[in-house]
């Protein structure tokens, strides 16, 4: 039996909290074996398992009952029978000698202890394929660096706390680096993208620094998502980018179901606007379009196309002639489409009949620039392919009424979060009574809000736990950050509340300076 409590995490998820990693491993396995239809993801972390659900298939109350019953019946994880993943490692890390001194041993002794331990992937997070490894043979608690590095190379193997891990790609990081591996740790085109998936057994094998080869996958092979993301054989060039504006990326409805591997869902931030744009040109709602942030996109059609623009409002010109949004238009070959800088809202969506094309990653064309998944951001000279996957004729009915996004002040709904009890009694009142302002620190990962301090009653570090888009994480400053589609799948700041699904589309159109008021979601008071 695993002692656990089930905590709320908005409208589409639950957080099942246990007493530690051993219980998490047992609970995650039990939930995975018994998961009913409608459970879209299970994300283990340091002492919790996040259960994501599709409430259209599995009501949240039913998911809660299942999770609690499964935890009560779990008897501990049975011994693993699969062969361990063997990782060749050269113990040549920049922090090896200093870390050994901290632990009171020689560099050779530290390398020997690390290689002799049997490791298990407890959970993933931080980056796609980054596994947090634990071992009963490893008694050491290693402090992180005082100042994180701005660049940790791919393949670096490090220590932090009681964990070991290997960086799948170049990122910033604060772990102490003790070695390197050339194994490909994450390949989005592979049947099993993450070499170190939750529950896997891992052994490190010491090899000389020169001529080493990683095992488990072809060594030193860069993830294929970093290669050619050009036009596929099933599409033709649709248009060429003249100017991309501030930021223009391909987005569809995202890549759900891979959070356990450290992969964010990504996808259009204003999903309703993308769906509408696709319907206007007869596409499936899930077809990829261009998400244009703040405007400035110029593109020239390579052949006759039909298109529609929705979302943020600003002048739209076709060869200099202003046209309306929320309406299908012919885009003749050789003519230039210009989405000027937006006057209202932050993100517009350009849908082209047939759907846009590019290099998919984990079944999605959505660009996750932080993780390096999907097509890169559009740049001048980029050619964008158009598929032939329109599902219905272009609608002939009059377009639905539309208007400029109201971005001066938004009222957004909040459902309960799992860590409301980490805050002082007055924090909830401040959250709902204050007028918050979107700061300049806002992008596809998250939006920091300026306003009163939400005082925490508990100041200790929260062990890493699963996150969802819309979560209001509160760092020590007391100013919340709203996680968005490219946000991390795990985090270590307490979540006081979670935005409703409908409110996520609204905050997608918030600009720096937009004022926000919160109210309780219906039925959550």
Coordinates of C-alpha atoms in Angstrom, one line a residue:
X1 CA 0.0 0.0 0.0
X2 CA 1.3 3.5 -0.9
X3 CA 0.1 6.2 1.4
X4 CA -0.9 9.1 -0.8
X5 CA -3.2 12.1 -1.0
X6 CA -4.8 13.4 -4.2
X7 CA -4.5 17.1 -4.8
X8 CA -6.2 19.4 -7.3
X9 CA -4.3 20.7 -10.3
X10 CA -6.9 22.7 -12.3
X11 CA -9.6 21.3 -14.5
X12 CA -7.7 18.7 -16.4
X13 CA -5.2 17.2 -13.9
X14 CA -4.6 15.8 -10.4
X15 CA -1.4 15.5 -8.3
X16 CA -1.0 12.3 -6.3
X17 CA 1.5 13.0 -3.5
X18 CA 3.5 10.2 -1.8
X19 CA 6.2 10.2 0.9
X20 CA 9.2 9.8 -1.5
X21 CA 10.8 8.4 -4.6
X22 CA 10.4 4.7 -3.7
X23 CA 6.6 5.3 -3.4
X24 CA 6.6 7.3 -6.6
X25 CA 8.2 4.4 -8.6
X26 CA 5.6 2.0 -7.2
X27 CA 2.7 4.3 -7.7
X28 CA 3.7 5.3 -11.2
X29 CA 3.9 1.7 -12.3
X30 CA 0.5 0.8 -10.7
X31 CA -1.2 3.8 -12.3
X32 CA 0.4 3.0 -15.7
X33 CA -0.8 -0.6 -15.6
X34 CA -4.4 0.3 -14.6
X35 CA -4.8 3.6 -16.5
X36 CA -8.3 4.0 -17.9
X37 CA -9.2 5.6 -21.1
X38 CA -9.1 9.3 -20.8
X39 CA -5.8 9.5 -18.9
X40 CA -3.6 11.3 -21.3
X41 CA -0.3 11.4 -19.4
X42 CA 1.4 10.3 -16.1
X43 CA 4.3 12.4 -15.0
X44 CA 6.4 11.1 -12.1
X45 CA 8.5 13.5 -10.1
X46 CA 10.4 13.6 -6.8
X47 CA 7.4 12.6 -4.6
X48 CA 4.4 13.0 -6.8
X49 CA 2.7 11.7 -9.9
X50 CA 0.8 14.1 -12.1
X51 CA -2.3 12.6 -13.7
X52 CA -3.4 14.5 -16.8
X53 CA -6.9 13.6 -18.1
X54 CA -9.3 14.5 -20.9
X55 CA -12.4 15.3 -18.9
X56 CA -14.6 14.7 -22.0
X57 CA -13.6 11.0 -21.7
X58 CA -12.9 10.6 -18.0
X59 CA -14.5 13.0 -15.5
X60 CA -12.1 14.5 -13.0
X61 CA -14.0 13.0 -10.1
X62 CA -13.7 9.5 -11.6
X63 CA -10.0 10.0 -12.2
X64 CA -9.6 11.1 -8.5
X65 CA -11.4 7.9 -7.3
X66 CA -9.3 5.7 -9.6
X67 CA -6.0 7.4 -8.5
X68 CA -6.8 7.1 -4.8
X69 CA -7.9 3.4 -5.1
X70 CA -4.8 2.6 -7.1
X71 CA -2.5 4.2 -4.6
X72 CA -4.2 2.2 -1.7
X73 CA -3.7 -1.0 -3.6
X74 CA -0.1 -0.5 -4.8
X75 CA 2.3 -2.9 -3.1
X76 CA 5.6 -1.5 -4.2
X77 CA 7.4 -1.7 -7.5
X78 CA 8.4 -5.3 -8.4
X79 CA 12.1 -5.8 -9.3
X80 CA 12.9 -4.8 -12.8
X81 CA 13.7 -7.6 -15.2
X82 CA 14.7 -5.6 -18.2
X83 CA 18.4 -5.3 -19.0
X84 CA 19.9 -2.0 -17.9
X85 CA 20.8 0.7 -20.3
X86 CA 24.6 0.9 -20.4
X87 CA 26.1 4.4 -20.9
X88 CA 29.8 4.8 -21.7
X89 CA 31.2 7.7 -19.7
X90 CA 34.6 9.3 -19.6
X91 CA 35.1 10.8 -16.2
X92 CA 36.6 14.0 -17.4
X93 CA 34.1 16.5 -16.2
X94 CA 35.1 20.1 -15.3
X95 CA 33.8 19.7 -11.7
X96 CA 35.1 16.2 -11.0
X97 CA 38.1 17.1 -8.8
X98 CA 36.2 19.8 -6.8
X99 CA 33.2 17.5 -6.3
X100 CA 35.5 14.7 -5.1
X101 CA 37.1 17.2 -2.6
X102 CA 33.6 18.1 -1.3
X103 CA 32.9 14.4 -0.7
X104 CA 36.3 13.8 0.9
X105 CA 37.6 11.4 -1.6
X106 CA 39.8 11.2 -4.7
X107 CA 38.6 11.8 -8.2
X108 CA 39.3 8.1 -9.0
X109 CA 37.3 7.0 -6.0
X110 CA 34.3 9.2 -7.0
X111 CA 34.3 7.9 -10.5
X112 CA 34.5 4.3 -9.2
X113 CA 31.6 4.8 -6.8
X114 CA 29.5 6.4 -9.6
X115 CA 30.2 3.6 -12.1
X116 CA 29.6 0.8 -9.5
X117 CA 26.2 2.1 -8.5
X118 CA 23.0 0.7 -10.1
X119 CA 20.8 3.6 -11.1
X120 CA 17.1 4.0 -11.9
X121 CA 15.4 6.8 -13.8
X122 CA 13.0 8.2 -11.2
X123 CA 11.5 10.8 -13.5
X124 CA 12.4 13.2 -16.4
X125 CA 12.1 16.9 -16.6
X126 CA 14.0 20.1 -17.2
X127 CA 14.6 19.2 -20.9
X128 CA 13.3 16.4 -23.2
X129 CA 15.0 13.2 -22.3
X130 CA 16.8 14.5 -19.2
X131 CA 16.4 11.7 -16.7
X132 CA 16.8 12.2 -12.9
X133 CA 18.7 9.0 -11.8
X134 CA 18.6 7.7 -8.2
X135 CA 20.5 4.8 -6.6
X136 CA 20.4 2.9 -3.3
X137 CA 24.2 2.6 -3.8
X138 CA 24.7 6.3 -3.8
X139 CA 24.6 7.9 -0.4
X140 CA 25.9 11.3 -1.3
X141 CA 24.0 14.7 -1.4
X142 CA 26.0 16.9 -3.8
X143 CA 25.3 20.7 -3.7
X144 CA 24.5 22.4 -6.9
X145 CA 26.9 25.1 -8.3
X146 CA 26.5 28.5 -6.6
X147 CA 26.3 30.1 -10.1
X148 CA 24.8 28.0 -12.8
X149 CA 26.6 27.7 -16.1
X150 CA 25.1 29.5 -19.1
X151 CA 26.2 26.6 -21.3
X152 CA 26.4 22.9 -20.5
X153 CA 27.3 20.8 -23.5
X154 CA 25.2 17.9 -24.7
X155 CA 26.3 14.6 -23.2
X156 CA 27.6 16.2 -20.0
X157 CA 27.0 13.9 -16.9
X158 CA 26.4 15.6 -13.6
X159 CA 25.4 15.3 -10.0
X160 CA 23.0 17.4 -8.0
X161 CA 21.5 16.5 -4.6
X162 CA 21.0 12.8 -4.6
X163 CA 20.6 12.6 -8.4
X164 CA 22.8 11.9 -11.3
X165 CA 21.8 12.9 -14.9
X166 CA 23.0 13.5 -18.4
X167 CA 22.2 16.5 -20.6
X168 CA 20.6 15.5 -23.9
X169 CA 21.4 18.9 -25.5
X170 CA 23.2 22.1 -24.8
X171 CA 21.4 24.1 -22.2
X172 CA 22.2 26.2 -19.1
X173 CA 22.6 24.2 -15.9
X174 CA 23.7 24.2 -12.3
X175 CA 24.7 20.5 -11.8
X176 CA 28.3 19.5 -11.0
X177 CA 29.8 18.0 -14.2
X178 CA 31.8 14.8 -13.6
X179 CA 32.0 13.2 -17.1
X180 CA 30.7 13.0 -20.6
X181 CA 28.9 10.5 -22.8
X182 CA 28.4 10.4 -26.5
X183 CA 25.2 8.4 -26.4
X184 CA 22.2 9.9 -28.1
X185 CA 19.9 10.5 -25.1
X186 CA 16.9 11.9 -27.0
X187 CA 15.8 11.3 -30.6
X188 CA 12.2 12.5 -31.4
X189 CA 12.2 10.2 -34.5
X190 CA 12.9 7.0 -32.6
X191 CA 10.2 4.6 -31.6
X192 CA 11.2 5.3 -28.0
X193 CA 12.5 8.9 -28.1
X194 CA 14.1 9.0 -24.6
X195 CA 16.9 6.6 -23.9
X196 CA 16.5 7.2 -20.2
X197 CA 12.7 6.9 -19.7
X198 CA 11.1 6.7 -16.2
X199 CA 11.7 3.3 -14.6
X200 CA 14.6 2.3 -16.7
X201 CA 17.7 0.8 -15.1
X202 CA 21.0 2.4 -15.9
X203 CA 24.7 1.4 -15.6
X204 CA 27.6 3.7 -16.3
X205 CA 30.7 2.1 -17.9
X206 CA 34.0 4.0 -17.5
X207 CA 35.9 4.4 -20.8
X208 CA 38.9 6.5 -21.7
X209 CA 38.3 10.0 -22.7
X210 CA 39.5 9.4 -26.3
X211 CA 37.6 7.1 -28.7
X212 CA 34.7 6.5 -26.4
X213 CA 31.3 5.3 -27.9
X214 CA 28.0 5.6 -26.2
X215 CA 25.8 2.5 -26.1
X216 CA 22.0 2.2 -26.4
X217 CA 21.9 4.3 -29.6
X218 CA 24.3 5.3 -32.2
X219 CA 27.0 7.4 -30.5
X220 CA 27.5 11.0 -31.2
X221 CA 24.5 11.2 -33.5
X222 CA 22.8 14.5 -33.1
X223 CA 19.0 14.3 -32.7
X224 CA 17.4 14.2 -36.1
X225 CA 15.1 17.1 -35.1
X226 CA 18.1 19.4 -35.4
X227 CA 18.7 18.4 -39.1
X228 CA 16.7 19.2 -42.2
X229 CA 13.3 20.5 -41.5
X230 CA 12.5 21.2 -45.1
X231 CA 9.4 20.6 -47.2
X232 CA 8.3 17.0 -47.3
X233 CA 7.6 15.1 -50.6
X234 CA 3.9 15.3 -49.9
X235 CA 3.7 19.1 -50.1
X236 CA 4.7 21.9 -52.5
X237 CA 6.2 25.3 -51.6
X238 CA 3.3 27.5 -50.6
X239 CA 5.0 30.8 -49.8
X240 CA 8.3 32.4 -49.1
X241 CA 9.0 34.5 -46.0
X242 CA 10.2 38.0 -46.8
X243 CA 10.3 39.3 -43.2
X244 CA 9.3 37.1 -40.2
X245 CA 8.4 40.0 -37.8
X246 CA 9.2 39.7 -34.1
X247 CA 8.6 35.9 -34.0
X248 CA 6.7 33.6 -36.4
X249 CA 6.5 29.9 -35.8
X250 CA 4.6 26.9 -37.1
X251 CA 2.1 25.7 -34.6
X252 CA -0.7 23.1 -34.6
X253 CA -2.5 21.8 -31.5
X254 CA 0.6 20.4 -29.9
X255 CA 2.1 17.1 -28.9
X256 CA 0.2 15.9 -25.8
X257 CA 1.1 12.6 -24.1
X258 CA 4.9 13.0 -23.9
X259 CA 5.3 15.0 -20.7
X260 CA 6.7 11.9 -18.9
X261 CA 9.7 12.2 -21.3
X262 CA 10.2 15.8 -20.4
X263 CA 8.5 17.1 -23.5
X264 CA 6.1 20.1 -23.2
X265 CA 2.8 20.1 -25.1
X266 CA 3.6 23.2 -27.1
X267 CA 1.1 24.1 -29.9
X268 CA -0.8 27.3 -30.5
X269 CA -1.2 29.5 -27.4
X270 CA -4.6 30.7 -28.6
X271 CA -6.0 27.4 -29.8
X272 CA -9.5 28.8 -30.5
X273 CA -8.0 31.3 -32.9
X274 CA -6.1 28.6 -34.8
X275 CA -9.1 26.3 -34.9
X276 CA -11.2 29.2 -36.3
X277 CA -8.6 30.1 -39.0
X278 CA -8.5 26.5 -40.1
X279 CA -12.3 26.2 -40.3
X280 CA -12.5 29.3 -42.4
X281 CA -10.3 27.7 -45.1
X282 CA -11.8 24.2 -44.9
X283 CA -8.9 22.6 -43.0
X284 CA -9.1 20.1 -40.1
X285 CA -9.0 22.2 -36.9
X286 CA -5.7 20.6 -35.9
X287 CA -3.8 21.6 -39.1
X288 CA -0.6 23.7 -38.7
X289 CA -0.6 27.4 -39.2
X290 CA 1.7 30.3 -38.5
X291 CA 1.6 31.9 -35.1
X292 CA 2.7 35.5 -35.5
X293 CA 3.7 37.3 -32.4
X294 CA 3.1 41.1 -32.3
X295 CA 3.0 41.3 -36.1
X296 CA 5.5 42.2 -38.9
X297 CA 5.2 39.1 -41.1
X298 CA 5.6 39.5 -44.9
X299 CA 5.4 36.6 -47.2
X300 CA 5.0 36.0 -51.0
X301 CA 2.8 33.2 -52.4
X302 CA 4.6 30.8 -54.7
X303 CA 1.3 29.6 -56.2
X304 CA -2.4 30.5 -55.8
X305 CA -3.5 29.8 -52.2
X306 CA -6.5 30.5 -49.9
X307 CA -5.8 31.9 -46.5
X308 CA -7.4 33.4 -43.4
X309 CA -6.0 35.4 -40.4
X310 CA -7.5 35.3 -36.9
X311 CA -6.5 36.3 -33.4
X312 CA -4.7 39.5 -32.7
X313 CA -5.9 42.6 -34.7
X314 CA -3.9 44.8 -36.9
X315 CA -3.8 45.9 -40.5
X316 CA -3.7 43.0 -43.0
X317 CA -2.6 43.9 -46.5
X318 CA -2.5 41.9 -49.7
X319 CA -0.3 43.6 -52.3
X320 CA -1.0 46.9 -50.4
X321 CA -4.8 46.5 -50.2
X322 CA -6.2 46.2 -46.7
X323 CA -8.4 43.1 -46.2
X324 CA -10.5 41.8 -43.3
X325 CA -9.5 39.1 -40.7
X326 CA -11.8 36.2 -40.0
X327 CA -12.5 35.7 -43.7
X328 CA -11.1 33.4 -46.4
X329 CA -9.2 35.2 -49.1
X330 CA -7.5 34.2 -52.4
X331 CA -3.7 34.7 -52.2
X332 CA -2.6 34.9 -55.9
X333 CA 0.8 33.6 -56.8
X334 CA 3.5 36.4 -56.6
X335 CA 1.5 38.7 -54.3
X336 CA 2.7 39.8 -50.9
X337 CA 0.8 39.3 -47.7
X338 CA 1.7 41.6 -44.9
X339 CA 0.5 41.3 -41.3
X340 CA 1.4 44.7 -39.9
X341 CA 2.2 45.4 -36.3
X342 CA -0.8 44.5 -34.1
X343 CA -2.8 47.2 -32.3
X344 CA -4.7 44.8 -30.1
X345 CA -3.8 41.3 -28.9
X346 CA -0.4 39.6 -29.1
X347 CA -0.7 36.6 -31.5
X348 CA -2.4 36.2 -34.9
X349 CA -2.8 32.9 -36.8
X350 CA -2.3 32.4 -40.5
X351 CA -4.0 29.3 -41.9
X352 CA -3.6 28.3 -45.5
X353 CA -6.0 25.9 -47.2
X354 CA -4.5 22.4 -47.2
X355 CA -2.5 23.0 -44.0
X356 CA 1.2 23.9 -43.6
X357 CA 4.0 21.4 -43.7
X358 CA 7.4 21.0 -42.1
X359 CA 9.5 18.5 -40.1
X360 CA 7.3 16.9 -37.5
X361 CA 8.6 15.9 -34.0
X362 CA 6.6 13.3 -32.0
X363 CA 3.7 13.7 -34.3
X364 CA 3.4 17.5 -34.2
X365 CA 4.6 20.4 -36.4
X366 CA 4.6 22.7 -33.4
X367 CA 7.9 24.6 -32.9
X368 CA 9.3 24.3 -29.3
X369 CA 12.3 26.6 -29.6
X370 CA 13.5 26.1 -26.0
X371 CA 13.6 22.3 -26.5
X372 CA 14.7 22.4 -30.1
X373 CA 11.7 20.3 -31.3
X374 CA 9.8 20.9 -34.5
X375 CA 10.6 23.4 -37.3
X376 CA 12.8 26.4 -36.4
X377 CA 11.3 29.9 -36.2
X378 CA 10.6 31.3 -39.7
X379 CA 13.3 33.5 -41.1
X380 CA 13.7 35.7 -44.2
X381 CA 14.0 33.4 -47.2
X382 CA 12.4 30.4 -45.6
X383 CA 10.0 28.4 -47.9
X384 CA 7.0 27.0 -46.2
X385 CA 5.2 23.9 -47.7
X386 CA 1.5 23.5 -48.0
X387 CA -0.2 20.1 -47.9
X388 CA -3.3 19.0 -49.7
X389 CA -5.3 18.0 -46.7
X390 CA -8.3 20.3 -46.7
X391 CA -11.3 18.3 -45.3
X392 CA -14.3 20.4 -46.6
X393 CA -14.9 23.2 -49.0
X394 CA -14.3 26.7 -47.9
X395 CA -17.5 27.7 -46.0
X396 CA -19.9 29.9 -48.0
X397 CA -21.9 31.0 -44.9
X398 CA -21.2 34.5 -43.6
X399 CA -18.3 34.6 -41.2
X400 CA -19.0 34.6 -37.5
X401 CA -18.9 38.0 -35.8
X402 CA -15.5 39.0 -34.7
X403 CA -13.8 41.9 -33.0
X404 CA -10.5 43.1 -31.8
X405 CA -9.1 41.2 -28.7
X406 CA -9.8 43.1 -25.5
X407 CA -6.3 43.3 -24.2
X408 CA -6.5 46.3 -21.9
X409 CA -7.9 44.3 -19.0
X410 CA -8.8 40.6 -18.8
X411 CA -10.8 38.7 -16.3
X412 CA -9.5 35.1 -16.0
X413 CA -10.8 32.1 -14.1
X414 CA -8.8 30.1 -11.7
X415 CA -9.3 26.5 -10.5
X416 CA -7.7 25.2 -7.3
X417 CA -4.0 24.4 -7.3
X418 CA -2.2 21.8 -5.2
X419 CA -0.1 24.0 -2.9
X420 CA -2.6 26.7 -1.6
X421 CA -1.6 25.5 1.9
X422 CA 1.9 26.7 1.4
X423 CA 0.7 30.4 1.5
X424 CA -0.2 32.7 4.3
X425 CA -3.9 33.2 5.0
X426 CA -4.1 36.5 3.2
X427 CA -2.5 35.3 0.0
X428 CA -5.7 33.9 -1.6
X429 CA -7.5 37.2 -0.9
X430 CA -4.6 39.1 -2.5
X431 CA -4.7 36.9 -5.6
X432 CA -8.3 37.5 -6.3
X433 CA -8.6 41.1 -5.1
X434 CA -5.5 42.6 -6.8
X435 CA -5.2 43.9 -10.3
X436 CA -2.2 42.2 -11.9
X437 CA -0.1 43.4 -14.8
X438 CA 1.7 41.3 -17.4
X439 CA 5.4 42.2 -17.2
X440 CA 7.9 42.4 -20.0
X441 CA 9.0 38.8 -19.1
X442 CA 6.4 37.1 -21.1
X443 CA 6.8 34.5 -23.9
X444 CA 5.6 31.1 -24.9
X445 CA 7.1 29.5 -21.8
X446 CA 5.3 31.7 -19.3
X447 CA 4.2 35.2 -18.3
X448 CA 5.4 36.8 -15.1
X449 CA 2.8 39.0 -13.4
X450 CA 3.5 42.2 -11.4
X451 CA 1.4 42.9 -8.4
X452 CA 1.4 42.4 -4.6
X453 CA 3.5 39.7 -3.0
X454 CA 1.8 36.4 -2.3
X455 CA 3.3 35.6 1.0
X456 CA 4.3 32.0 1.6
X457 CA 3.9 30.4 5.0
X458 CA 6.4 27.6 4.0
X459 CA 9.7 28.7 2.6
X460 CA 11.5 25.4 2.2
X461 CA 12.4 24.2 -1.3
X462 CA 9.5 22.2 -2.9
X463 CA 10.7 18.9 -4.5
X464 CA 10.2 18.9 -8.2
X465 CA 6.6 18.0 -9.3
X466 CA 4.6 17.9 -12.5
X467 CA 3.3 21.1 -14.0
X468 CA 0.5 22.0 -16.5
X469 CA -0.1 25.0 -18.7
X470 CA -2.0 27.6 -16.8
X471 CA -0.3 26.8 -13.4
X472 CA 0.5 29.9 -11.3
X473 CA 3.9 29.1 -9.9
X474 CA 5.0 31.4 -7.1
X475 CA 8.8 31.9 -6.6
X476 CA 10.3 33.3 -3.5
X477 CA 9.6 36.9 -4.8
X478 CA 5.9 36.2 -4.3
X479 CA 5.0 37.4 -7.9
X480 CA 3.4 34.6 -9.8
X481 CA 4.4 33.3 -13.2
X482 CA 1.7 31.7 -15.5
X483 CA 3.1 28.7 -17.3
X484 CA 2.2 28.5 -20.9
X485 CA 2.4 25.8 -23.7
X486 CA 6.2 25.6 -23.8
X487 CA 6.6 25.7 -20.1
X488 CA 8.5 23.0 -18.2
X489 CA 6.8 19.7 -17.4
X490 CA 8.1 19.7 -13.9
X491 CA 9.0 22.6 -11.5
X492 CA 10.0 23.4 -8.0
X493 CA 7.8 26.4 -7.0
X494 CA 4.4 25.9 -5.3
X495 CA 1.3 26.3 -7.5
X496 CA -1.4 28.3 -5.8
X497 CA -4.0 28.0 -8.6
X498 CA -4.4 26.9 -12.2
X499 CA -6.1 28.9 -15.0
X500 CA -9.1 27.3 -16.6
X501 CA -8.8 26.0 -20.2
X502 CA -10.8 28.8 -21.6
X503 CA -8.7 31.4 -19.8
X504 CA -5.5 30.1 -21.5
X505 CA -6.7 31.3 -24.9
X506 CA -7.4 34.7 -23.4
X507 CA -4.0 35.2 -21.8
X508 CA -2.4 34.2 -25.1
X509 CA -3.5 37.6 -26.3
X510 CA -2.2 39.5 -23.3
X511 CA 0.6 42.0 -24.0
X512 CA 3.1 43.5 -21.6
X513 CA 1.0 46.0 -19.6
X514 CA -2.2 44.1 -19.9
X515 CA -4.1 44.3 -16.6
X516 CA -5.6 41.0 -15.2
X517 CA -8.2 40.3 -12.6
X518 CA -8.8 36.7 -11.3
X519 CA -12.1 35.2 -10.3
X520 CA -12.9 31.7 -9.0
X521 CA -13.9 29.2 -11.7
X522 CA -17.5 28.1 -11.6
X523 CA -17.9 25.3 -9.0
X524 CA -14.5 25.9 -7.4
X525 CA -15.4 28.4 -4.6

